[in-house]
Backbone as ProteinMPNN parsed JSONL, in Angstrom:
{"seq_chain_A": "MEDELITRARDGDPDAWRDLYESLTGRLLVWLESRPSGDVLTAPDDLVAETWLVAARSIADFEGDRDAFAGWLFGIARNHVRAARRRTLRRATAPVEPATLATVIPLRPPTEPGFAEEVSGADWTRRALLSLPAREREVLTCTEVAGLSNQQTAIALGMTPTAVRVARHRGLSRLRRTLPVAGLTAPR", "coords_chain_A": {"N_chain_A": [[21.478, -17.972, 8.44], [20.352, -15.354, 10.407], [19.724, -11.779, 9.968], [20.1, -8.53, 11.357], [18.215, -6.765, 10.41], [16.26, -8.241, 9.414], [15.405, -9.552, 11.851], [14.377, -7.161, 13.085], [12.252, -6.502, 11.438], [10.709, -8.677, 11.698], [9.939, -8.306, 14.328], [8.224, -6.129, 13.889], [9.229, -3.514, 13.399], [8.767, -0.623, 11.823], [10.565, 0.931, 10.298], [12.399, -0.922, 9.442], [10.835, -2.617, 7.832], [10.195, -0.595, 5.954], [12.761, -0.321, 4.94], [13.267, -2.877, 3.823], [11.248, -3.037, 1.864], [11.758, -0.785, 0.21], [14.254, -1.617, -0.96], [13.624, -3.785, -2.434], [11.211, -3.676, -3.852], [11.042, -2.481, -6.295], [12.585, -4.028, -8.095], [10.936, -6.221, -7.786], [8.597, -5.439, -9.02], [9.503, -4.903, -11.572], [10.137, -7.512, -12.314], [7.721, -8.73, -12.077], [6.294, -7.456, -14.046], [7.348, -8.552, -16.332], [6.593, -11.017, -16.399], [3.693, -11.973, -17.415], [0.542, -12.281, -16.006], [-1.635, -13.293, -17.316], [-4.051, -12.424, -16.806], [-6.08, -9.8, -17.42], [-7.203, -8.266, -15.504], [-5.5, -8.213, -13.321], [-3.009, -6.33, -12.249], [0.417, -5.799, -12.309], [1.143, -4.222, -10.144], [-0.711, -4.713, -8.262], [-0.101, -7.457, -7.708], [2.31, -7.074, -6.466], [1.536, -5.71, -4.185], [-0.073, -7.672, -2.979], [1.77, -9.646, -2.612], [3.602, -8.322, -0.638], [1.683, -8.267, 1.443], [1.326, -10.952, 2.162], [4.037, -11.532, 2.857], [4.145, -10.054, 5.163], [2.392, -11.011, 6.836], [3.426, -13.658, 7.16], [5.975, -13.506, 8.16], [6.815, -14.385, 10.627], [7.213, -17.015, 10.178], [9.366, -17.039, 8.723], [12.841, -17.858, 8.15], [16.068, -16.675, 7.972], [18.475, -14.63, 5.996], [18.825, -11.389, 4.445], [19.299, -11.803, 1.775], [18.017, -14.44, 1.452], [15.536, -13.612, 2.227], [14.767, -12.142, 0.06], [14.647, -14.011, -2.073], [12.642, -15.595, -1.011], [10.515, -13.719, -0.914], [10.174, -13.252, -3.699], [9.428, -15.737, -4.472], [6.991, -15.954, -3.234], [5.64, -14.015, -4.827], [5.785, -15.249, -7.272], [4.078, -17.479, -6.759], [1.667, -15.979, -6.56], [1.418, -15.122, -9.183], [0.993, -17.568, -10.53], [-1.493, -18.153, -9.354], [-3.075, -16.285, -10.305], [-3.181, -16.924, -13.027], [-4.308, -19.458, -12.971], [-6.728, -18.723, -12.072], [-7.596, -17.053, -14.36], [-7.746, -18.959, -16.264], [-10.009, -20.389, -15.219], [-12.014, -18.456, -15.125], [-11.882, -17.411, -17.686], [-11.411, -14.745, -18.656], [-9.695, -13.212, -20.08], [-9.491, -10.948, -22.866], [-7.663, -10.935, -24.682], [-4.863, -12.887, -26.002], [-2.5, -14.344, -23.672], [0.24, -14.134, -24.404], [0.193, -11.95, -25.924], [-0.233, -10.008, -24.126], [2.31, -9.876, -22.947], [3.664, -8.077, -24.531], [2.548, -5.539, -24.161], [3.178, -3.319, -22.155], [3.23, -0.474, -20.954], [5.844, 1.886, -20.15], [6.389, 4.458, -19.471], [4.837, 7.56, -19.698], [3.685, 8.325, -23.096], [4.34, 10.753, -23.983], [6.835, 11.663, -22.771], [10.269, 12.376, -23.313], [12.305, 10.057, -24.991], [10.723, 7.851, -24.835], [9.78, 6.178, -26.763], [12.237, 4.734, -27.671], [12.532, 3.465, -25.141], [10.253, 1.769, -24.914], [10.675, 0.225, -27.256], [13.119, -1.014, -26.611], [12.325, -2.568, -24.343], [10.342, -4.083, -25.65], [11.812, -5.576, -27.422], [13.458, -6.921, -25.552], [11.394, -8.538, -24.332], [10.629, -10.081, -26.494], [12.934, -11.437, -26.988], [13.335, -12.942, -24.842], [11.022, -14.603, -24.776], [11.637, -16.336, -26.713], [12.909, -18.376, -25.562], [13.134, -21.544, -23.81], [10.914, -22.234, -21.224], [12.033, -22.44, -18.464], [14.653, -21.457, -18.706], [13.954, -18.744, -19.415], [12.487, -17.922, -17.27], [14.661, -18.056, -15.356], [16.609, -16.223, -16.483], [14.914, -13.961, -16.521], [14.688, -13.626, -13.702], [17.382, -13.18, -12.942], [18.764, -11.436, -14.765], [16.754, -9.379, -15.551], [15.497, -8.686, -13.157], [17.617, -8.657, -11.541], [18.297, -10.448, -9.427], [20.286, -12.575, -7.307], [21.975, -15.756, -7.861], [21.396, -17.337, -5.76], [19.051, -16.197, -4.632], [17.366, -16.298, -6.892], [17.146, -19.047, -6.988], [15.841, -19.782, -4.624], [13.341, -18.219, -5.235], [12.423, -19.541, -7.427], [12.276, -22.176, -6.726], [14.378, -23.895, -7.079], [17.666, -25.455, -7.367], [20.833, -23.755, -6.497], [22.778, -24.581, -8.382], [21.28, -25.488, -10.465], [20.079, -23.169, -11.317], [22.386, -21.686, -12.09], [23.167, -23.319, -14.338], [20.864, -23.237, -16.087], [20.877, -20.517, -16.541], [23.261, -20.105, -17.827], [22.785, -21.685, -20.13], [20.662, -20.343, -21.107], [21.653, -17.832, -21.836], [23.605, -18.596, -23.528], [22.077, -19.604, -25.553], [20.561, -17.45, -26.314], [22.68, -15.892, -27.418], [23.514, -17.467, -29.657], [21.076, -17.738, -31.236], [19.702, -15.294, -31.575], [20.704, -13.509, -33.489], [20.246, -15.016, -35.869], [17.488, -15.322, -35.717], [16.755, -12.905, -36.491], [16.428, -10.905, -34.669], [17.64, -7.971, -33.543], [19.403, -5.927, -31.172], [18.004, -3.009, -29.954], [18.794, 0.363, -30.751]], "CA_chain_A": [[21.81, -17.034, 9.497], [19.309, -14.159, 10.332], [20.501, -10.686, 10.179], [19.423, -7.635, 12.286], [16.978, -6.145, 9.586], [15.093, -9.359, 9.334], [14.715, -9.553, 13.114], [13.627, -5.955, 13.325], [11.118, -6.582, 10.651], [9.838, -9.785, 12.345], [9.444, -7.556, 15.648], [7.451, -5.121, 13.664], [9.732, -2.297, 13.284], [8.405, 0.035, 10.537], [11.675, 1.224, 9.591], [12.871, -2.188, 8.993], [9.809, -2.968, 6.72], [10.453, 0.427, 4.903], [14.147, -0.609, 4.226], [13.245, -4.072, 2.837], [10.283, -2.532, 0.74], [12.392, 0.008, -0.808], [15.276, -2.211, -1.537], [13.056, -4.943, -3.113], [9.922, -3.44, -4.653], [11.262, -1.996, -7.713], [12.986, -5.269, -8.747], [9.823, -7.142, -7.792], [7.781, -4.891, -9.865], [9.979, -5.136, -12.989], [10.106, -8.926, -12.61], [6.315, -9.1, -12.342], [5.848, -6.897, -15.449], [7.929, -9.331, -17.365], [5.894, -12.336, -16.217], [2.304, -11.697, -17.619], [-0.415, -13.228, -15.339], [-2.667, -13.799, -18.177], [-5.387, -11.848, -16.344], [-6.235, -8.363, -17.571], [-7.665, -7.596, -14.243], [-4.666, -8.351, -12.244], [-1.951, -5.627, -12.692], [1.69, -6.22, -11.497], [1.192, -3.461, -8.763], [-1.514, -5.457, -7.267], [0.535, -8.59, -7.267], [3.298, -6.596, -5.582], [0.854, -5.382, -2.849], [-0.463, -9.075, -2.332], [3.037, -10.321, -2.129], [4.006, -7.966, 0.536], [0.814, -8.638, 2.628], [1.578, -12.268, 2.508], [5.191, -11.44, 3.637], [3.974, -9.262, 6.523], [1.551, -12.0, 7.523], [4.117, -14.967, 7.246], [7.324, -13.153, 8.515], [7.069, -15.203, 11.847], [7.609, -18.507, 9.772], [10.639, -16.97, 7.84], [14.148, -17.856, 8.755], [17.114, -16.477, 7.028], [19.055, -13.354, 6.092], [18.329, -10.494, 3.537], [19.152, -12.584, 0.479], [16.942, -15.458, 1.485], [14.23, -12.942, 2.35], [14.522, -11.672, -1.406], [14.319, -15.145, -2.891], [11.371, -15.995, -0.476], [9.497, -12.786, -1.423], [9.983, -13.431, -5.211], [8.712, -17.088, -4.476], [5.526, -15.541, -3.025], [5.166, -13.301, -6.031], [5.545, -16.312, -8.311], [2.809, -18.195, -6.555], [0.544, -15.205, -6.888], [1.277, -15.154, -10.619], [0.371, -18.85, -10.832], [-2.671, -18.214, -9.023], [-3.805, -15.412, -11.285], [-3.115, -17.717, -14.298], [-5.412, -20.455, -12.781], [-8.073, -17.858, -11.984], [-7.912, -16.589, -15.66], [-8.384, -20.206, -16.991], [-11.281, -20.925, -14.712], [-13.064, -17.595, -15.516], [-11.734, -17.117, -19.114], [-11.784, -13.257, -18.842], [-8.821, -12.422, -20.781], [-9.873, -10.688, -24.213], [-6.505, -11.236, -25.704], [-3.924, -14.065, -25.748], [-1.54, -13.868, -22.638], [1.445, -13.882, -24.999], [0.095, -10.475, -26.513], [-0.065, -9.104, -22.883], [3.677, -9.691, -22.73], [4.179, -7.059, -25.274], [1.958, -4.356, -23.916], [3.54, -2.754, -20.684], [3.851, 0.886, -21.153], [6.868, 1.97, -19.081], [6.423, 5.905, -19.275], [3.734, 8.207, -20.629], [4.305, 8.511, -24.498], [4.873, 12.182, -24.283], [8.111, 11.884, -22.324], [11.284, 12.082, -24.338], [12.896, 8.788, -24.882], [9.583, 6.878, -24.501], [9.679, 5.237, -28.107], [13.33, 3.925, -27.402], [12.385, 2.597, -23.98], [9.434, 0.732, -25.378], [11.316, -0.547, -28.242], [13.974, -1.901, -25.801], [11.452, -3.535, -23.612], [9.64, -5.001, -26.617], [13.014, -6.462, -27.868], [13.648, -7.849, -24.425], [10.334, -9.488, -24.154], [10.611, -10.912, -27.601], [14.042, -12.382, -26.987], [12.951, -13.909, -23.594], [9.976, -15.416, -25.256], [12.274, -17.322, -27.641], [13.637, -19.406, -24.807], [12.435, -22.381, -22.993], [10.265, -21.565, -19.878], [12.847, -22.531, -17.272], [15.642, -20.505, -18.93], [13.309, -17.548, -19.557], [12.327, -17.639, -15.825], [15.964, -17.678, -14.671], [17.052, -15.103, -16.964], [14.144, -12.816, -15.9], [15.086, -13.194, -12.266], [18.889, -12.728, -12.817], [19.204, -10.343, -15.7], [15.921, -8.443, -15.443], [15.136, -8.164, -11.788], [18.773, -8.556, -10.784], [18.415, -11.492, -8.329], [21.427, -13.379, -7.248], [21.666, -17.023, -8.177], [20.648, -17.867, -4.549], [17.709, -15.542, -4.458], [16.623, -16.855, -7.931], [16.979, -20.546, -6.795], [14.591, -19.786, -3.698], [12.098, -17.724, -5.845], [12.038, -20.492, -8.535], [12.164, -23.516, -6.171], [15.425, -24.761, -7.891], [19.003, -25.465, -6.59], [21.535, -22.825, -7.176], [23.504, -25.176, -9.439], [20.304, -25.663, -11.601], [19.956, -21.834, -11.747], [23.542, -21.304, -12.879], [23.093, -24.009, -15.564], [19.869, -22.647, -16.891], [21.27, -19.155, -16.886], [24.314, -20.261, -18.817], [22.076, -22.193, -21.435], [19.813, -19.244, -21.741], [22.515, -16.714, -22.32], [24.325, -19.149, -24.762], [20.963, -19.797, -26.6], [20.292, -15.994, -26.996], [23.903, -15.503, -28.23], [23.296, -18.231, -30.894], [19.856, -17.655, -31.913], [19.121, -14.016, -31.735], [21.135, -13.01, -34.912], [19.548, -15.928, -36.893], [16.071, -14.868, -35.767], [16.539, -11.526, -36.946], [16.371, -9.861, -33.571], [18.873, -7.249, -33.168], [19.177, -5.038, -30.105], [17.535, -1.697, -30.366], [19.789, 1.39, -30.745]], "C_chain_A": [[20.911, -15.898, 9.295], [20.173, -12.997, 10.547], [19.579, -9.722, 10.961], [18.151, -6.996, 11.575], [15.864, -6.999, 9.689], [14.551, -9.456, 10.74], [13.924, -8.36, 13.498], [12.342, -5.978, 12.68], [10.166, -7.55, 11.371], [9.167, -9.239, 13.724], [8.621, -6.462, 15.286], [7.791, -3.728, 13.583], [9.354, -1.672, 11.833], [9.451, 0.48, 9.757], [12.369, 0.084, 8.82], [12.152, -2.621, 7.769], [10.127, -1.953, 5.589], [11.801, 0.051, 4.061], [13.918, -1.703, 3.401], [12.22, -3.722, 1.58], [10.947, -1.826, -0.244], [13.539, -0.661, -1.42], [14.716, -3.287, -2.587], [11.983, -4.635, -4.058], [10.264, -3.171, -6.063], [11.661, -3.246, -8.556], [11.847, -6.14, -8.866], [8.851, -6.694, -8.762], [8.242, -5.188, -11.276], [9.899, -6.711, -13.327], [8.67, -9.33, -12.855], [5.749, -8.543, -13.67], [6.327, -7.846, -16.5], [7.29, -10.727, -17.334], [4.314, -12.06, -16.255], [1.457, -12.689, -16.772], [-1.25, -13.884, -16.161], [-4.113, -13.309, -17.735], [-5.374, -10.48, -16.401], [-6.514, -7.568, -16.456], [-6.628, -7.652, -13.159], [-3.27, -7.494, -12.799], [-0.736, -6.023, -11.737], [1.655, -5.427, -10.157], [0.325, -4.086, -7.839], [-0.855, -6.857, -6.743], [1.644, -8.143, -6.318], [2.748, -6.228, -4.178], [0.494, -6.637, -2.109], [0.805, -9.64, -1.874], [3.54, -9.647, -0.852], [3.117, -8.151, 1.765], [1.141, -9.989, 3.141], [2.857, -12.338, 3.225], [5.011, -10.924, 4.929], [3.237, -10.258, 7.334], [2.469, -13.314, 7.98], [5.543, -14.614, 7.616], [7.772, -14.051, 9.711], [7.673, -16.517, 11.38], [8.903, -18.374, 9.007], [11.898, -17.137, 8.611], [15.335, -17.716, 7.819], [17.661, -15.089, 6.962], [18.294, -12.587, 4.876], [18.131, -11.222, 2.116], [18.1, -13.7, 0.326], [15.617, -14.766, 1.503], [13.86, -12.631, 0.817], [13.965, -12.751, -2.167], [12.748, -15.542, -2.327], [10.216, -14.982, -0.942], [9.129, -12.964, -2.928], [9.221, -14.832, -5.299], [7.219, -16.75, -4.212], [4.909, -15.014, -4.231], [4.879, -14.329, -7.074], [4.331, -17.091, -8.056], [1.557, -17.35, -6.853], [0.406, -15.075, -8.451], [0.44, -16.326, -11.119], [-1.05, -18.937, -10.506], [-3.673, -17.286, -9.891], [-4.055, -16.21, -12.686], [-4.3, -18.779, -14.029], [-6.674, -19.821, -12.75], [-8.514, -17.548, -13.477], [-8.424, -17.832, -16.426], [-9.703, -20.616, -16.461], [-12.189, -19.799, -15.189], [-13.021, -17.248, -16.945], [-12.018, -15.716, -19.426], [-10.792, -12.521, -19.632], [-9.406, -12.171, -22.289], [-8.774, -10.921, -25.214], [-5.614, -12.232, -25.246], [-2.932, -13.601, -24.653], [-0.172, -13.597, -23.358], [1.392, -12.395, -25.604], [0.224, -9.557, -25.292], [1.345, -8.895, -22.717], [4.227, -8.387, -23.527], [3.554, -5.689, -25.093], [2.094, -3.971, -22.428], [4.03, -1.267, -21.117], [4.779, 1.269, -19.904], [6.8, 3.427, -18.553], [5.204, 6.4, -20.073], [4.425, 8.444, -22.036], [4.602, 9.715, -24.799], [6.202, 12.48, -23.726], [9.145, 11.604, -23.399], [11.903, 10.693, -23.996], [11.875, 7.586, -24.695], [9.657, 5.763, -25.799], [11.106, 4.257, -27.846], [13.253, 2.967, -26.235], [11.386, 1.442, -24.279], [10.012, -0.286, -26.313], [12.323, -1.518, -27.612], [13.235, -3.021, -24.975], [10.816, -4.573, -24.394], [10.667, -6.15, -27.01], [13.256, -7.376, -26.805], [12.725, -8.967, -24.266], [10.372, -10.627, -25.314], [11.734, -12.016, -27.489], [13.908, -13.386, -25.84], [11.987, -14.944, -24.027], [10.602, -16.53, -26.242], [12.868, -18.471, -26.952], [12.79, -20.32, -24.185], [11.936, -21.803, -21.805], [11.155, -21.54, -18.835], [13.987, -21.536, -17.492], [15.074, -19.178, -18.94], [13.1, -17.082, -18.03], [13.625, -17.279, -15.076], [16.417, -16.496, -15.049], [16.246, -13.823, -16.531], [14.499, -12.519, -14.517], [16.496, -12.611, -12.156], [19.146, -11.615, -13.454], [18.182, -9.157, -15.624], [15.642, -7.77, -14.076], [16.386, -8.16, -10.962], [18.96, -9.221, -9.468], [19.818, -12.166, -8.353], [21.027, -14.786, -7.665], [20.878, -17.695, -6.944], [19.327, -17.474, -4.335], [16.921, -16.149, -5.617], [16.25, -18.417, -7.549], [15.724, -20.635, -5.616], [13.331, -19.375, -4.38], [11.513, -18.855, -6.809], [11.838, -21.963, -7.927], [13.317, -24.46, -6.888], [16.769, -24.753, -6.905], [19.831, -24.418, -7.276], [22.327, -23.329, -8.446], [22.513, -25.301, -10.675], [20.04, -24.343, -12.06], [21.276, -21.352, -12.606], [23.611, -22.028, -14.251], [22.027, -23.474, -16.508], [20.2, -21.312, -17.4], [22.377, -19.332, -17.975], [23.763, -20.654, -20.052], [21.416, -21.175, -22.004], [20.608, -18.234, -22.445], [23.188, -17.311, -23.603], [23.254, -19.31, -25.925], [20.76, -18.485, -27.277], [21.505, -15.606, -27.845], [23.861, -16.174, -29.534], [22.323, -17.833, -31.78], [19.283, -16.198, -32.37], [19.464, -13.423, -33.152], [20.378, -13.797, -35.99], [18.169, -15.533, -36.857], [15.75, -13.609, -36.163], [16.307, -10.567, -35.918], [17.615, -9.2, -33.382], [18.376, -6.153, -32.161], [18.859, -3.616, -30.516], [18.646, -0.681, -30.072], [19.405, 2.365, -29.587]], "O_chain_A": [[20.687, -15.474, 8.161], [21.218, -13.094, 11.191], [18.417, -10.047, 11.206], [17.139, -6.757, 12.235], [14.726, -6.636, 9.986], [13.329, -9.449, 10.89], [12.898, -8.487, 14.166], [11.36, -5.523, 13.267], [8.994, -7.256, 11.604], [8.084, -9.643, 14.147], [8.219, -5.753, 16.208], [6.951, -2.832, 13.663], [9.668, -2.267, 10.802], [9.317, 0.446, 8.534], [12.831, 0.229, 7.688], [12.774, -2.962, 6.763], [10.306, -2.343, 4.435], [11.903, 0.105, 2.835], [14.317, -1.615, 2.239], [12.446, -4.136, 0.443], [10.816, -2.114, -1.434], [13.836, -0.226, -2.532], [15.423, -3.593, -3.548], [11.86, -5.343, -5.057], [9.639, -3.754, -6.949], [11.099, -3.461, -9.63], [11.689, -6.793, -9.898], [8.235, -7.57, -9.369], [7.461, -5.674, -12.095], [9.632, -7.11, -14.46], [8.396, -10.162, -13.72], [4.852, -9.117, -14.288], [5.684, -7.917, -17.548], [7.502, -11.513, -18.258], [3.708, -11.932, -15.192], [1.703, -13.891, -16.869], [-1.646, -15.006, -15.846], [-5.151, -13.74, -18.237], [-4.736, -9.862, -15.549], [-6.173, -6.389, -16.365], [-6.906, -7.126, -12.081], [-2.562, -7.979, -13.681], [-0.891, -6.481, -10.606], [2.108, -5.948, -9.137], [0.584, -4.014, -6.637], [-1.033, -7.298, -5.608], [1.885, -8.88, -5.362], [3.41, -6.413, -3.157], [0.667, -6.76, -0.896], [0.869, -10.104, -0.735], [3.914, -10.406, 0.042], [3.578, -8.197, 2.905], [1.236, -10.213, 4.347], [2.924, -13.116, 4.177], [5.732, -11.352, 5.83], [3.491, -10.317, 8.537], [2.24, -13.909, 9.034], [6.371, -15.489, 7.365], [8.94, -14.427, 9.802], [8.527, -17.089, 12.057], [9.519, -19.379, 8.652], [12.004, -16.567, 9.697], [15.561, -18.572, 6.964], [17.327, -14.329, 7.871], [17.282, -13.078, 4.376], [17.084, -11.233, 1.47], [17.436, -13.873, -0.697], [14.66, -15.234, 0.886], [12.724, -12.868, 0.407], [12.958, -12.581, -2.854], [11.815, -15.755, -3.101], [9.117, -15.404, -1.302], [7.975, -12.844, -3.339], [8.415, -14.994, -6.215], [6.328, -17.229, -4.913], [3.835, -15.439, -4.657], [3.825, -14.29, -7.708], [3.579, -17.377, -8.988], [0.54, -17.864, -7.317], [-0.718, -14.927, -8.931], [-0.523, -16.231, -11.88], [-1.809, -19.636, -11.177], [-4.855, -17.557, -10.096], [-5.096, -16.06, -13.325], [-5.185, -18.905, -14.876], [-7.642, -20.302, -13.338], [-9.679, -17.761, -13.813], [-9.418, -17.752, -17.148], [-10.496, -21.172, -17.22], [-13.232, -20.196, -15.708], [-14.046, -16.804, -17.462], [-12.779, -15.437, -20.353], [-10.96, -11.325, -19.871], [-9.782, -13.164, -22.911], [-8.985, -11.075, -26.417], [-5.595, -12.447, -24.034], [-2.536, -12.439, -24.739], [0.551, -12.763, -22.813], [2.419, -11.733, -25.749], [0.737, -8.444, -25.412], [1.698, -7.775, -22.349], [5.191, -7.759, -23.089], [3.954, -4.746, -25.776], [1.236, -4.269, -21.596], [5.152, -1.047, -21.572], [4.44, 0.959, -18.762], [7.092, 3.668, -17.381], [4.666, 5.737, -20.96], [5.621, 8.729, -22.094], [5.149, 9.909, -25.884], [6.765, 13.497, -24.13], [8.963, 10.748, -24.264], [11.978, 10.282, -22.838], [12.276, 6.455, -24.422], [9.569, 4.552, -25.594], [10.952, 3.036, -27.841], [13.785, 1.857, -26.267], [11.649, 0.289, -23.938], [9.843, -1.495, -26.155], [12.395, -2.684, -27.999], [13.57, -4.205, -24.993], [10.708, -5.735, -24.001], [10.43, -7.356, -26.942], [13.277, -8.581, -27.056], [13.094, -10.129, -24.096], [10.184, -11.825, -25.101], [11.572, -13.197, -27.796], [14.344, -14.534, -25.93], [12.141, -16.107, -23.654], [9.967, -17.559, -26.472], [13.294, -19.44, -27.579], [11.639, -19.937, -23.978], [12.548, -20.84, -21.342], [11.1, -20.51, -18.163], [14.301, -20.8, -16.556], [15.796, -18.34, -18.4], [13.509, -15.989, -17.638], [13.671, -16.338, -14.283], [16.67, -15.649, -14.193], [16.823, -12.779, -16.228], [14.617, -11.358, -14.124], [16.755, -11.685, -11.388], [19.742, -10.725, -12.847], [18.634, -8.012, -15.628], [15.573, -6.552, -13.906], [16.341, -7.734, -9.808], [19.619, -8.734, -8.549], [20.421, -12.271, -9.421], [19.83, -15.031, -7.821], [19.915, -18.446, -7.097], [18.49, -18.266, -3.903], [15.782, -16.531, -5.345], [15.147, -18.894, -7.816], [14.801, -21.444, -5.718], [12.308, -20.034, -4.197], [10.302, -19.039, -6.937], [11.288, -22.838, -8.596], [13.097, -25.632, -7.192], [16.832, -24.118, -5.853], [19.637, -24.157, -8.463], [22.502, -22.594, -9.419], [22.966, -25.213, -11.817], [19.748, -24.258, -13.253], [21.168, -20.722, -13.658], [24.063, -21.43, -15.228], [22.327, -23.28, -17.686], [19.872, -20.962, -18.534], [22.305, -18.644, -18.993], [24.152, -20.08, -21.069], [21.467, -20.986, -23.219], [20.267, -17.817, -23.552], [23.319, -16.625, -24.617], [23.571, -19.155, -27.105], [20.767, -18.339, -28.499], [21.33, -15.029, -28.918], [24.156, -15.512, -30.529], [22.58, -17.59, -32.959], [18.554, -16.022, -33.345], [18.596, -12.921, -33.866], [19.916, -13.193, -36.958], [17.602, -15.388, -37.94], [14.586, -13.211, -36.193], [15.992, -9.421, -36.241], [18.615, -9.845, -33.069], [17.282, -5.591, -32.225], [19.5, -3.109, -31.436], [19.403, -0.921, -29.132], [20.102, 3.353, -29.355]]}, "name": "protein", "num_of_chains": 1, "seq": "MEDELITRARDGDPDAWRDLYESLTGRLLVWLESRPSGDVLTAPDDLVAETWLVAARSIADFEGDRDAFAGWLFGIARNHVRAARRRTLRRATAPVEPATLATVIPLRPPTEPGFAEEVSGADWTRRALLSLPAREREVLTCTEVAGLSNQQTAIALGMTPTAVRVARHRGLSRLRRTLPVAGLTAPR"}
């Protein structure tokens, strides 16, 4: 079922686009920062911009409500990350390993108070997520990091909502069991 905001966005209403953009861009950026593209030349901000351009061009083909739109938008972003990875493999431009890139995302200028704690927490989260199988890592990144619902995550990752719930449950259970054993403790 389509809602009024999506209809207005489809009709080209700039206020509707602004509302969608403001409600989803922060979560989309956080999610993309947690999914390194493997290409040092492709910043998460660039992927966000490309994602919104595709959404604007393709809104006429979209059917659904705001939740479905969020999942659709994250699915577009996921496709851009995959394309960036393929480009990287073809061009071989990455001077460092993609896994290394996952640990290097400055969140604030290092001079701001609390920077060390924030980086420590972000690094711990990345290491914890990297300990999971890819499917569980993707689901937890969507649900726990980006704050997507199970339905939105299902659309974004091309899974069923049931598969999302199962992968989320398994991932959280695995983290509860393995993090203390692996020596990963949450930052203070």
